XYZ file of C-alpha atoms in Angstrom:
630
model
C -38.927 23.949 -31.911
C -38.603 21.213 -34.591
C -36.128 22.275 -36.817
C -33.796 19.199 -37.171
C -34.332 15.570 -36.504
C -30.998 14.189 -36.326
C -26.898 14.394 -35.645
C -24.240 12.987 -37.324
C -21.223 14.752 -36.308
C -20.178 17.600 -34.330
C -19.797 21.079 -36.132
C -17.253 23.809 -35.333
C -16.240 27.434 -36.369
C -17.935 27.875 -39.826
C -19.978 25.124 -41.694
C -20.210 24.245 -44.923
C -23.964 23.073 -45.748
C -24.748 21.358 -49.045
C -28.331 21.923 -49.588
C -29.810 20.912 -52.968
C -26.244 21.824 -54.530
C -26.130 25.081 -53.058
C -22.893 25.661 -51.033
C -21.783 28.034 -48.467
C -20.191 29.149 -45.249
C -22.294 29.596 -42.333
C -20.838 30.444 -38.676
C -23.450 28.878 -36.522
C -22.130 28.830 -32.854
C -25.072 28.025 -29.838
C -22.019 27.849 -27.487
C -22.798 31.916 -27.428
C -25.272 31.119 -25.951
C -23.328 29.230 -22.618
C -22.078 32.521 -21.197
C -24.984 34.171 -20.553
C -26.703 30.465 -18.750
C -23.507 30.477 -17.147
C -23.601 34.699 -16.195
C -26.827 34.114 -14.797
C -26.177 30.936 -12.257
C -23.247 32.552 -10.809
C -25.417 36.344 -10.108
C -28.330 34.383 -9.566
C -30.022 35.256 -5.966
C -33.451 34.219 -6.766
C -34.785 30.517 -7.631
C -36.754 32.455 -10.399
C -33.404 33.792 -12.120
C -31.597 30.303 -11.425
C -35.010 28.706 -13.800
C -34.238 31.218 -16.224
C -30.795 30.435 -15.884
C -31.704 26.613 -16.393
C -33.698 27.360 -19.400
C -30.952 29.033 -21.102
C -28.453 26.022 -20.626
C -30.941 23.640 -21.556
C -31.587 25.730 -25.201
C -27.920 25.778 -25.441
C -27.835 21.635 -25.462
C -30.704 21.519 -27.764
C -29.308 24.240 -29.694
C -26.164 21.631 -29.911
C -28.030 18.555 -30.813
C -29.976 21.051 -33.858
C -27.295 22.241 -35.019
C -24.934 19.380 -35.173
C -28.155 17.186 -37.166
C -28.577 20.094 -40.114
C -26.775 18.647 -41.976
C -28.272 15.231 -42.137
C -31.729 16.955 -42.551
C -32.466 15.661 -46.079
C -32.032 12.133 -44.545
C -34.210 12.257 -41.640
C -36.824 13.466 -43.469
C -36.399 11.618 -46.765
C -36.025 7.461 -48.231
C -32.993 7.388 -44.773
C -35.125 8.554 -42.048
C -35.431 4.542 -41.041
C -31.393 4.693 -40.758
C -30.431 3.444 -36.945
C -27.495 5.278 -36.640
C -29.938 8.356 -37.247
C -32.309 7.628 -34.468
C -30.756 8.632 -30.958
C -30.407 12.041 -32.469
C -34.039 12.147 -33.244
C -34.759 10.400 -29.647
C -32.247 13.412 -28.678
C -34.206 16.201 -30.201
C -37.755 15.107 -29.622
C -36.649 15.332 -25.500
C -35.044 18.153 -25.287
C -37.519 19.932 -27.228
C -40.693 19.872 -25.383
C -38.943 20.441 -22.260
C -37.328 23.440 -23.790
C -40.719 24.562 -24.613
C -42.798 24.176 -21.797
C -40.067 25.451 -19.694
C -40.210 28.729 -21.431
C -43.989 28.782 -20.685
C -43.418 27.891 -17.358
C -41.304 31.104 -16.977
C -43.715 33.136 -18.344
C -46.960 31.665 -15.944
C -44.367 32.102 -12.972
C -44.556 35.701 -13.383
C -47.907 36.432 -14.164
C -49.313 34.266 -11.457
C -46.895 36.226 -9.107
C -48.030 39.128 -10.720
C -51.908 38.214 -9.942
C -51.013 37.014 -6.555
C -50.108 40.406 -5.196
C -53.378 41.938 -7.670
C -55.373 39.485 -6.092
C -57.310 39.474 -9.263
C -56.768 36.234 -11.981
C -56.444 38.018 -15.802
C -56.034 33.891 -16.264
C -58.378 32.170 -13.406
C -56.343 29.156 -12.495
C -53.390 29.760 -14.443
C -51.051 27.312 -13.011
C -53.924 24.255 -13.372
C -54.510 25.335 -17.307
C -50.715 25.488 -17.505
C -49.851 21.728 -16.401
C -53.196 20.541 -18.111
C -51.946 22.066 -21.459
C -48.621 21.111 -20.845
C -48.681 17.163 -19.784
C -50.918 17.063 -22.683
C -48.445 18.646 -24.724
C -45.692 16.343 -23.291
C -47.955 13.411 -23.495
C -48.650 13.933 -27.372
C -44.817 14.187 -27.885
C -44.722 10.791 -25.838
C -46.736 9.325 -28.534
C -45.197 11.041 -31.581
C -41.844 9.476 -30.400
C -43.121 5.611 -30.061
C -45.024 5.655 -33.224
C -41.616 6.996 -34.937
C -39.471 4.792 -33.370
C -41.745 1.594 -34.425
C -43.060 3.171 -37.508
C -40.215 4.761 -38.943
C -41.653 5.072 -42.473
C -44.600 7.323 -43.400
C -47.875 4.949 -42.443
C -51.380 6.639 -41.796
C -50.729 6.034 -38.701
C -47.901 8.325 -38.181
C -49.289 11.249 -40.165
C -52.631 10.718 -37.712
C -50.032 11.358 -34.580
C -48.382 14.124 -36.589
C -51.878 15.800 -37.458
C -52.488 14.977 -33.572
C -49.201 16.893 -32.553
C -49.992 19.572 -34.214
C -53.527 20.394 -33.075
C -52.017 19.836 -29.747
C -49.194 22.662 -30.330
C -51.766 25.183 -31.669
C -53.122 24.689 -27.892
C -50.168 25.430 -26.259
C -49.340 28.652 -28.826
C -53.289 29.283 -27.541
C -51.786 29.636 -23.881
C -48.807 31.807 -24.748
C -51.584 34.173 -26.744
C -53.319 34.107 -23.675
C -51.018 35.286 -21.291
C -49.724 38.080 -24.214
C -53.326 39.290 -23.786
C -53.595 39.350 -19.762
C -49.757 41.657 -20.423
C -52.460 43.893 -22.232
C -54.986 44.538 -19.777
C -52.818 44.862 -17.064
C -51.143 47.571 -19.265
C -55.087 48.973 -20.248
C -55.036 49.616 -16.094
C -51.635 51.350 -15.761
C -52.551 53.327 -18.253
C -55.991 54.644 -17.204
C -54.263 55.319 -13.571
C -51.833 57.291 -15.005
C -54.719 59.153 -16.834
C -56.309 59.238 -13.256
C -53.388 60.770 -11.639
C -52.048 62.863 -14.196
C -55.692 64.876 -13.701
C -55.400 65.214 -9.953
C -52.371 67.481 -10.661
C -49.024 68.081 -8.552
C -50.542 66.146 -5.507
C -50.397 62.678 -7.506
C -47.151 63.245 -9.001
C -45.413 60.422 -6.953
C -48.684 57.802 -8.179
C -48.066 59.381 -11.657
C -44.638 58.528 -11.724
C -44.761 54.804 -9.987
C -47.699 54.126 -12.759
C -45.392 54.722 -15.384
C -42.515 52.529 -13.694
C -45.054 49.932 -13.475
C -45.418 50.460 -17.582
C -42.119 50.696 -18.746
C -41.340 46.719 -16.577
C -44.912 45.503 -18.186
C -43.992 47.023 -22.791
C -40.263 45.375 -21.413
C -41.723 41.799 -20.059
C -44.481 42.090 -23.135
C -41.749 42.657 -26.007
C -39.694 40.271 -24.271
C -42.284 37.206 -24.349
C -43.384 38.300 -27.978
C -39.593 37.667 -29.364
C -39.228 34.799 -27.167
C -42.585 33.092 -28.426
C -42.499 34.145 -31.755
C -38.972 33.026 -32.272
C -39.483 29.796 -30.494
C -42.724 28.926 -31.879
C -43.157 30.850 -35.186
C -39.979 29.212 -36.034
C -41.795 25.607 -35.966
C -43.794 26.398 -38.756
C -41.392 28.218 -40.717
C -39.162 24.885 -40.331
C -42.191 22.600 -41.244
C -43.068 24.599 -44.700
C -39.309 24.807 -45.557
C -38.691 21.089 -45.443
C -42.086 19.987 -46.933
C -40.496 22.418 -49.972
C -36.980 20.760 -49.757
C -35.662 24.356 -48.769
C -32.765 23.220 -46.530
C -30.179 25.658 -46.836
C -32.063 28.042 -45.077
C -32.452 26.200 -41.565
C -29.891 27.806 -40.339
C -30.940 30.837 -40.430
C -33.887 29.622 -38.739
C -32.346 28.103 -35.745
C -29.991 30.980 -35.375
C -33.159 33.389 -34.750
C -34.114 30.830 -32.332
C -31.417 30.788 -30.160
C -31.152 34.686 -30.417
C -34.599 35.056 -29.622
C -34.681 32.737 -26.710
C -31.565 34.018 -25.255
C -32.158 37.631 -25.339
C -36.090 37.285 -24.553
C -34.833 35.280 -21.336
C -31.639 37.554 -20.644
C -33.845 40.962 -20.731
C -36.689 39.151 -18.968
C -34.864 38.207 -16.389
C -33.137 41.590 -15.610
C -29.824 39.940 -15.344
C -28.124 43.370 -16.149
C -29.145 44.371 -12.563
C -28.643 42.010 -10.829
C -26.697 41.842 -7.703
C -23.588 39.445 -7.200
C -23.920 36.431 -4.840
C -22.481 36.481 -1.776
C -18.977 34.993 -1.762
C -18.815 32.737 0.813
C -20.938 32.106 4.065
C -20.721 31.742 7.004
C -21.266 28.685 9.275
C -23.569 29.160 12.833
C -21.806 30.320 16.190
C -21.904 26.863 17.765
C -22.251 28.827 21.177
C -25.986 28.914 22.240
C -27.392 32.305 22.547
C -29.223 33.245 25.500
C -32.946 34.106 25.787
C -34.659 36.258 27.687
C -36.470 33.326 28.969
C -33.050 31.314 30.123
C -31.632 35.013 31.659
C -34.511 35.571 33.729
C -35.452 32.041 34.781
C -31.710 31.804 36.099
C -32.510 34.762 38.231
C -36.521 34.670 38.724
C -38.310 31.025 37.613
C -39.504 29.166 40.620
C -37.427 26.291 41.201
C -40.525 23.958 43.392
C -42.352 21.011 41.216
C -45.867 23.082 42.145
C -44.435 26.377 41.354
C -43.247 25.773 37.884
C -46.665 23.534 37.053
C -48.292 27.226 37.968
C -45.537 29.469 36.014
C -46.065 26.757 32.893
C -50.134 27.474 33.093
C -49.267 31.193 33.127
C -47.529 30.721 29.809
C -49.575 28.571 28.399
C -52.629 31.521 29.342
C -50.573 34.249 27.759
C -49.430 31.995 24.319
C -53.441 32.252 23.538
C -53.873 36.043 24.013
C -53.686 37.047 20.123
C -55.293 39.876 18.325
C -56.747 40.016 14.945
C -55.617 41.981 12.503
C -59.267 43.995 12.514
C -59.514 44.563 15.836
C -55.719 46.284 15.851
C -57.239 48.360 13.168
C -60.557 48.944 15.115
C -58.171 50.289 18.019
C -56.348 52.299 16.014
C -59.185 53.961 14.765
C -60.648 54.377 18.506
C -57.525 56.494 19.378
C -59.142 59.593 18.622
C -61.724 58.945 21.507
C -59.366 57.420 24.025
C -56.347 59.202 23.521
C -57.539 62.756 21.963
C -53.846 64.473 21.874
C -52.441 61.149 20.117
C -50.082 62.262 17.436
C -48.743 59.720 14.752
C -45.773 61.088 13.685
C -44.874 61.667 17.353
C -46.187 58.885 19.762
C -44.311 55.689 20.297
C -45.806 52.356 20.728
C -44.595 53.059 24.900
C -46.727 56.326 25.019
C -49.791 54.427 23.283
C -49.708 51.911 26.272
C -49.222 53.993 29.061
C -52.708 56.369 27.698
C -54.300 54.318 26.098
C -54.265 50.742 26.498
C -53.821 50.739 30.453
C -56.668 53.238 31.257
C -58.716 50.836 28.829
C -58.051 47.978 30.866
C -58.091 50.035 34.503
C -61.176 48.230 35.533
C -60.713 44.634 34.805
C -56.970 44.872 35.304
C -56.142 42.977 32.355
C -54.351 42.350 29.099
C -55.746 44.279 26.320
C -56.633 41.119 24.301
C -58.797 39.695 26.463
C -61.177 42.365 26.511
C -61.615 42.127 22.825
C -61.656 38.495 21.916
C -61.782 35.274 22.983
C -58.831 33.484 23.494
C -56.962 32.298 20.346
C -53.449 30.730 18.837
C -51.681 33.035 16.806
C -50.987 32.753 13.281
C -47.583 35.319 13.817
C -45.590 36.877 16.758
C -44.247 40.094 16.368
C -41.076 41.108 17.053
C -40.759 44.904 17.440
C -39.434 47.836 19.376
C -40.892 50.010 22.048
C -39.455 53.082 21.018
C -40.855 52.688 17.331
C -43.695 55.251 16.765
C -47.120 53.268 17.333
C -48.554 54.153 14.060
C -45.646 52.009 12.392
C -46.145 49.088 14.206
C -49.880 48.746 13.405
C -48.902 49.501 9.653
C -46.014 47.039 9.612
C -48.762 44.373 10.929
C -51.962 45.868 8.490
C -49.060 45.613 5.524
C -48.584 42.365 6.593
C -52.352 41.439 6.014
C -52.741 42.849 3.087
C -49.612 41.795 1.340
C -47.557 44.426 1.564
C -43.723 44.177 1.472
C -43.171 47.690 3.263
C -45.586 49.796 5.152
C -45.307 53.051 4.211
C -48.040 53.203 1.895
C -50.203 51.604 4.959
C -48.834 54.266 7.283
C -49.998 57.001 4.929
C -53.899 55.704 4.861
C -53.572 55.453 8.599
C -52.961 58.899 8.614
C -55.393 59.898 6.460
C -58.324 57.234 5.442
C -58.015 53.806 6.624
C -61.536 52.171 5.304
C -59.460 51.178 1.990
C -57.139 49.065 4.136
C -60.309 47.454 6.112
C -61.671 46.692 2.188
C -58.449 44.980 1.333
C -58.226 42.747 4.429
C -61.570 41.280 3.197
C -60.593 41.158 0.053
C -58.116 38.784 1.025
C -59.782 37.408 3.794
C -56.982 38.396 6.308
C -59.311 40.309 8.343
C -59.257 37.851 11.347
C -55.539 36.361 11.209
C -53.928 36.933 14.402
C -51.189 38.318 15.724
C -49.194 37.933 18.665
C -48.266 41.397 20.299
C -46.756 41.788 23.888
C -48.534 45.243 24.139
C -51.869 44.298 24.054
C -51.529 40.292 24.780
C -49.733 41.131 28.585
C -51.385 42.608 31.747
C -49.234 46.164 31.407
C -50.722 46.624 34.990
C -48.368 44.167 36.113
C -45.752 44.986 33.863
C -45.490 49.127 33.025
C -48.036 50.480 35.118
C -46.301 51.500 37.764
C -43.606 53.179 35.655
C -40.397 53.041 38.043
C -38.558 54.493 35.416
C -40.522 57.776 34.671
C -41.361 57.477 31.360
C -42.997 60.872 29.972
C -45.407 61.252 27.049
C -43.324 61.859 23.741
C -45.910 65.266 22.833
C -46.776 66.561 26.184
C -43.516 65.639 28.264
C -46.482 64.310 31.661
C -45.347 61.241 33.182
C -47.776 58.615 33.464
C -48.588 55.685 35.631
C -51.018 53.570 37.673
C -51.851 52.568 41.059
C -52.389 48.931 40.026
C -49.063 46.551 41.023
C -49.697 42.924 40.471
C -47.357 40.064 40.933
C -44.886 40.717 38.009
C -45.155 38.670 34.560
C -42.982 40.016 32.080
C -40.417 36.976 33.266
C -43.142 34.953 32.264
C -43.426 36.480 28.198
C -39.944 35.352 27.896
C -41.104 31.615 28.848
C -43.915 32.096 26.515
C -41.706 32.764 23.453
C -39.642 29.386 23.798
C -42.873 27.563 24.389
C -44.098 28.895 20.934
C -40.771 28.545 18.855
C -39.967 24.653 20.383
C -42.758 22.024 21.811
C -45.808 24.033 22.408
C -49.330 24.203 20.640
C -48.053 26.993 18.479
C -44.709 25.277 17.666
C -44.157 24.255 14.340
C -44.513 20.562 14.140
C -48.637 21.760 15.828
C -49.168 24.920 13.490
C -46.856 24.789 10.584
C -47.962 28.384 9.138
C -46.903 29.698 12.813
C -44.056 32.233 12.037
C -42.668 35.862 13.051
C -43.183 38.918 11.835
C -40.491 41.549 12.490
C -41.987 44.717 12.308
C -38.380 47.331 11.755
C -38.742 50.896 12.432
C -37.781 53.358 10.375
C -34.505 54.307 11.981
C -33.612 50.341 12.496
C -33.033 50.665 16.232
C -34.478 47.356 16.670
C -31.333 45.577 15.433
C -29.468 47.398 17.700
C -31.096 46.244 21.061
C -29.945 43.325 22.372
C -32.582 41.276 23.362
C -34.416 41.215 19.729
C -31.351 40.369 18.117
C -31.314 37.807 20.557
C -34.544 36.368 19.716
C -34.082 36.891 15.597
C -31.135 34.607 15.587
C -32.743 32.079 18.119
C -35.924 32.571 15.996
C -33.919 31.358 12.852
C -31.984 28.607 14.834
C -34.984 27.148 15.474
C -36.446 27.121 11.824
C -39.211 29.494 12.419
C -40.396 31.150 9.333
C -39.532 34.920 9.511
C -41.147 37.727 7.790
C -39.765 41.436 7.731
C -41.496 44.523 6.938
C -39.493 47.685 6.677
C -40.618 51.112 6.070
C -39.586 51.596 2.633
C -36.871 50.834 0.123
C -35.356 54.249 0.737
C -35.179 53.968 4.368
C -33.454 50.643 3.870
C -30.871 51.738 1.466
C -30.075 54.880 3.875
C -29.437 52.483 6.936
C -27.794 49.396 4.822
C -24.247 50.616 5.271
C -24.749 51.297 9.310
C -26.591 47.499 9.281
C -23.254 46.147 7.923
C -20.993 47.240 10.845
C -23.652 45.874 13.698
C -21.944 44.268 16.285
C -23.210 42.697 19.203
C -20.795 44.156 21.758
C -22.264 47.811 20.579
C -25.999 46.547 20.841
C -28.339 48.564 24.160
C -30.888 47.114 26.792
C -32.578 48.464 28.981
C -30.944 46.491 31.813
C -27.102 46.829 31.349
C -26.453 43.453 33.679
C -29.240 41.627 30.547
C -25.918 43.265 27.834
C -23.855 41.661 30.191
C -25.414 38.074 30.583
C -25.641 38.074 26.845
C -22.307 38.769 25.453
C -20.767 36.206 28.186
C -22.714 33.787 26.900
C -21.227 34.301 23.166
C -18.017 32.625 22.581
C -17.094 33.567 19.344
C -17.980 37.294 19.087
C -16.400 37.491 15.803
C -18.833 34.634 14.260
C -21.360 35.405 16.082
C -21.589 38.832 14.343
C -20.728 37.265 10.674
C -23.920 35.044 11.833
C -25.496 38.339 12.400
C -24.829 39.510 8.724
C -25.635 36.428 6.864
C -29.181 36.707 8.860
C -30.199 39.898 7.457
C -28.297 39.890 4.314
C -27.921 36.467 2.691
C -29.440 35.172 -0.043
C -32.212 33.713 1.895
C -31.857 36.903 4.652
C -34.136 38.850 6.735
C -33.885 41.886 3.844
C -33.745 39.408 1.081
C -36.626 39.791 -0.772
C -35.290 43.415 -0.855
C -32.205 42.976 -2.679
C -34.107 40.722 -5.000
C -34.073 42.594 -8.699
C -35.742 39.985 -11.050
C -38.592 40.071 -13.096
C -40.326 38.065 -10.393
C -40.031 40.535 -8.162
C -41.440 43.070 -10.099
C -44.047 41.856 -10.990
C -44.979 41.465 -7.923
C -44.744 45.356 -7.213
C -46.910 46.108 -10.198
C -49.480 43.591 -8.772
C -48.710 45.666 -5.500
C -49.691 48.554 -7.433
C -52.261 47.272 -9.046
C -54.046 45.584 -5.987
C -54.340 49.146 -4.429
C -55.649 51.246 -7.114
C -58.798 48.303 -7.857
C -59.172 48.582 -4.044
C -59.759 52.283 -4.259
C -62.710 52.184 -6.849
C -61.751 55.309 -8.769
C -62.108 57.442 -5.458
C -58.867 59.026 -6.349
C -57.601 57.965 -2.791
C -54.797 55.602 -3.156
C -53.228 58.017 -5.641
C -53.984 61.138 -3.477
C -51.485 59.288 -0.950
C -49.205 57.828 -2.624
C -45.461 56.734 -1.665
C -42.462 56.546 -3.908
């Protein structure tokens, strides 16, 4: 905002202003403002709150450079405008300023395109392009206005052209920041019919009922919030413009102490710095010891050593790396379980059960993988990384939640349960339908891997033991192989298929970061730089098992093998880092559960477009509320 054009000397503690004979004390300090900049960079855990942290030191300097030029106002803008000595602080202000300004816009389109993101619906279509094109024009104007004052310093009709120029231009940009105040509306107009919707399905919708009105209170907070920081910002400007035109400077103060008010506590609120969490202290450094795969423990005990032999183990990996299975068909099988296995129960079976009755009688007459009775073969887009034990409903819900955006999947394991055509519609919606996913259950040949069942496995709701007559040459040695072909040189390997990544699907008692071998492959998965993605059950379930997550320890993790426990933990050196490793991978700032210990406005606003991406999915059938999870 334009409120000075100048500095002549610095000002401190109170300040006397002499404006057209008028005298008085005035305690202007914009250094307030450097402890909350400086509060938010050191709790800042999100590159959203360090911006916001930015944009409050930056108003701070310009606050400075305004402040300290007051008092020369009456020169800038009067017969000593032309003064040299004058100019830098002009060159000073008309910088800082339009950065200052289209950083605070920048803030505000940073949230609402998160926000439509997860809605996948645009209340602005193409935000972020109408954003930069109103901006570099804004910044481009201000370009101009600053070389025709700096080689027209006196009034020419030339220089009031640029200034009539300047100021159509701004009226643009306050167009945007109307805009966006408007798209706050209608996505309030939704809440608030949902809440109207739930509130008249009774008891049963209580949960919805209660998240819808969450979802409000965050949206009236971010909405009052922009309004003081826009008005105060940008109402200012022409408050400033009509009081010098009058020769009213005495009151300028006042102006540009509303600013920096405004701007602070608008960005302070906004950024929900109150709750945020503290940074982590220090952190730790990588184990320099080289964790063991499954893939180097079983090829020191079981990989053919011959030229020919390994040329025919390398073509078996290369086979399985291309058995993937879309995210549709997973959901297609799901759906199928009432037909293949009739007594399946969701709360009950695990993902083991659902392979021993379901997938290998499936595949009994071909004697294959799963996968290759349903598609063609195909590179997947993400390999999941899951537990056995973990109910089967979960898993499919922590890969569906994946496809449709989800942080958590217990609002996908609920429709499975119940009605799962609304998560088919939002898998088209975002056209995630046919991304696929790597999954050892269906992508390997269980009838050489399970079938016979050596170790007497029994169905988790009927107690039978289950197996099959089938016993082909083993390959689970060869799934290991597979997995370092994907995360280092194969066709799936980063530097081939960049958007290649892992999914870690965590059950909702967290028993897969206590078995040995996924650990294993989490920290060798983030070693290597592949891009890792975790869906957990719910925020409750995580905050129940975060204090048991923080004393994990290698030496206490399970296999099913005790000699694999063995071969692992000899291969660690440094037990001690090694398990601080462990800690900063699933609790850093840039951690496995990060996103989950993330409190800014960024994030949510991305839960209310969570919310708000289910309940236009569900059409006013009443569904998504029916079933709703706190």
């Amino acid at each position: 905002m334009l409120i000075c054009e100048g500095m002549a000397r610095p000002i401190r503690g109170h300040l006397a202003l002499n404006a057209r004979g008028l005298s008085f004390d005035f305690d202007l300090s914009p250094e307030a403002e450097t402890p909350g900049g400086a509060y938010l960079c050191l709790r800042a855990s999100s590159a959203h709150t360090r911006w916001t942290a930015g944009f409050l030191l930056w108003t701070w300097i310009l606050g400075l450079v305004q402040t300290d030029g007051i008092q020369n106002i009456q020169f800038l803008v009067g017969p000593g405008r032309e003064d040299p000595r004058l100019r830098l602080t002009k060159l000073s202000n008309d910088i800082l300023r339009p950065i200052q300004e289209v950083w605070l816009i920048l803030l505000s389109v940073q949230r609402l395109d998160c926000l439509q993101s997860s809605a996948e619906y645009e209340f602005i279509p193409n935000l972020r392009r109408v954003f930069w094109a109103v901006g570099l024009v804004y910044i481009l104007g201000q370009v101009v206005g600053m070389a025709v004052a700096l080689t027209m310093p006196l009034p020419t009709p030339v220089s009031r052209g640029v200034d009539f120029l300047q100021d159509a231009i701004f009226c643009g940009f306050v167009w945007l920041c109307g805009r966006i105040l408007v798209a706050y509306v209608q996505v309030l107009r939704h809440l608030k019919e949902a809440e109207a919707e739930a509130t008249g399905l009774g008891e049963r919708a209580m949960p919805a009922c209660e998240a819808v009105r969450r979802a409000q209170r965050a949206m009236r907070k971010e909405t009052w919030g922009l309004t003081l920081a826009f008005t105060s910002t940008f109402g200012a400007y022409s408050v400033a413009r009509v009081l010098i035109n009058f020769n009213r400077f005495g009151e300028l103060p006042y102006i540009l102490m509303v600013v920096l008010l405004g701007n602070t506590l608008g960005s302070w609120f906004l950024s929900n710095a109150h709750k945020l969490p503290r940074r982590a202290a220090t952190e730790v450094k990588p184990s320099k010891s080289k964790l063991p795969t499954r893939k180097a423990a079983k090829r020191s005990r079981t990989a053919p050593q011959m030229s020919a032999d390994l040329d025919e183990w390398h073509e078996k990996v290369r086979e399985l790396s291309v058995r993937g299975i879309t995210a549709q068909a997973l959901l297609q099988f799901y759906q199928d379980l009432a037909h293949t296995m009739p007594h399946y129960r969701p709360q009950v079976h695990t993902t083991l059960d659902v392979v021993r009755q379901a997938i290998i009688p499936t595949t009994q007459v071909r004697s294959c993988a799963f996968s290759c009775i349903v598609s063609e073969p195909r590179f997947p887009d993400k390999m999941v990384t899951h537990s056995w034990q973990n109910l089967f409903r979960d898993l499919v819900a922590a890969v569906i939640a994946d496809a449709v955006g989800e942080n958590s999947f217990e609002m996908v394991a609920n429709h499975l349960e119940h009605d799962t055509s609304i998560l088919g519609r939002l898998m088209k919606q975002r056209h995630t339908a046919d991304r696929v996913y790597w999954i050892c259950a269906f992508a390997v040949n269980q009838h050489s891997a399970i079938c016979e069942n050596r170790d007497g496995d029994c169905d988790s709701w009927t107690g039978k033991a289950q197996g099959c007559k089938a016993n082909p040459p083993l390959l689970r040695n060869k799934f290991d192989d597979m997995m370092a072909m994907v995360a280092a040189t194969g066709p799936l390997s980063k530097a081939h298929k960049p958007s290649f990544s892992q999914l870690v699907a965590v059950d909702s008692r967290f028993v897969l970061f206590r078995r040995a071998w996924c650990v294993a492959e989490l920290v060798e998965a983030d070693s290597a730089g592949l891009k890792q993605h975790v869906q957990v059950h719910s925020r409750k379930v995580l905050k129940d098992n975060e204090e048991s997550l923080r004393t994990l320890k290698v030496e206490d993790m399970a296999a099913s093998n005790a000699d694999d426990v063995d071969f692992i933990l000899n291969r660690i050196s440094d037990k001690r880092v090694f398990n601080k490793r462990l800690q900063q991978l699933i609790f850093d700032d840039h951690g496995l559960l990060s996103n989950w210990h993330q409190l800014d406005t960024l994030h949510q606003m991305h839960e209310i477009g969570n919310l708000l991406k289910w309940i236009m999915a569900d059409g006013g059938l009443g569904l998504v509320l029916k079933y709703w999870v706190s």
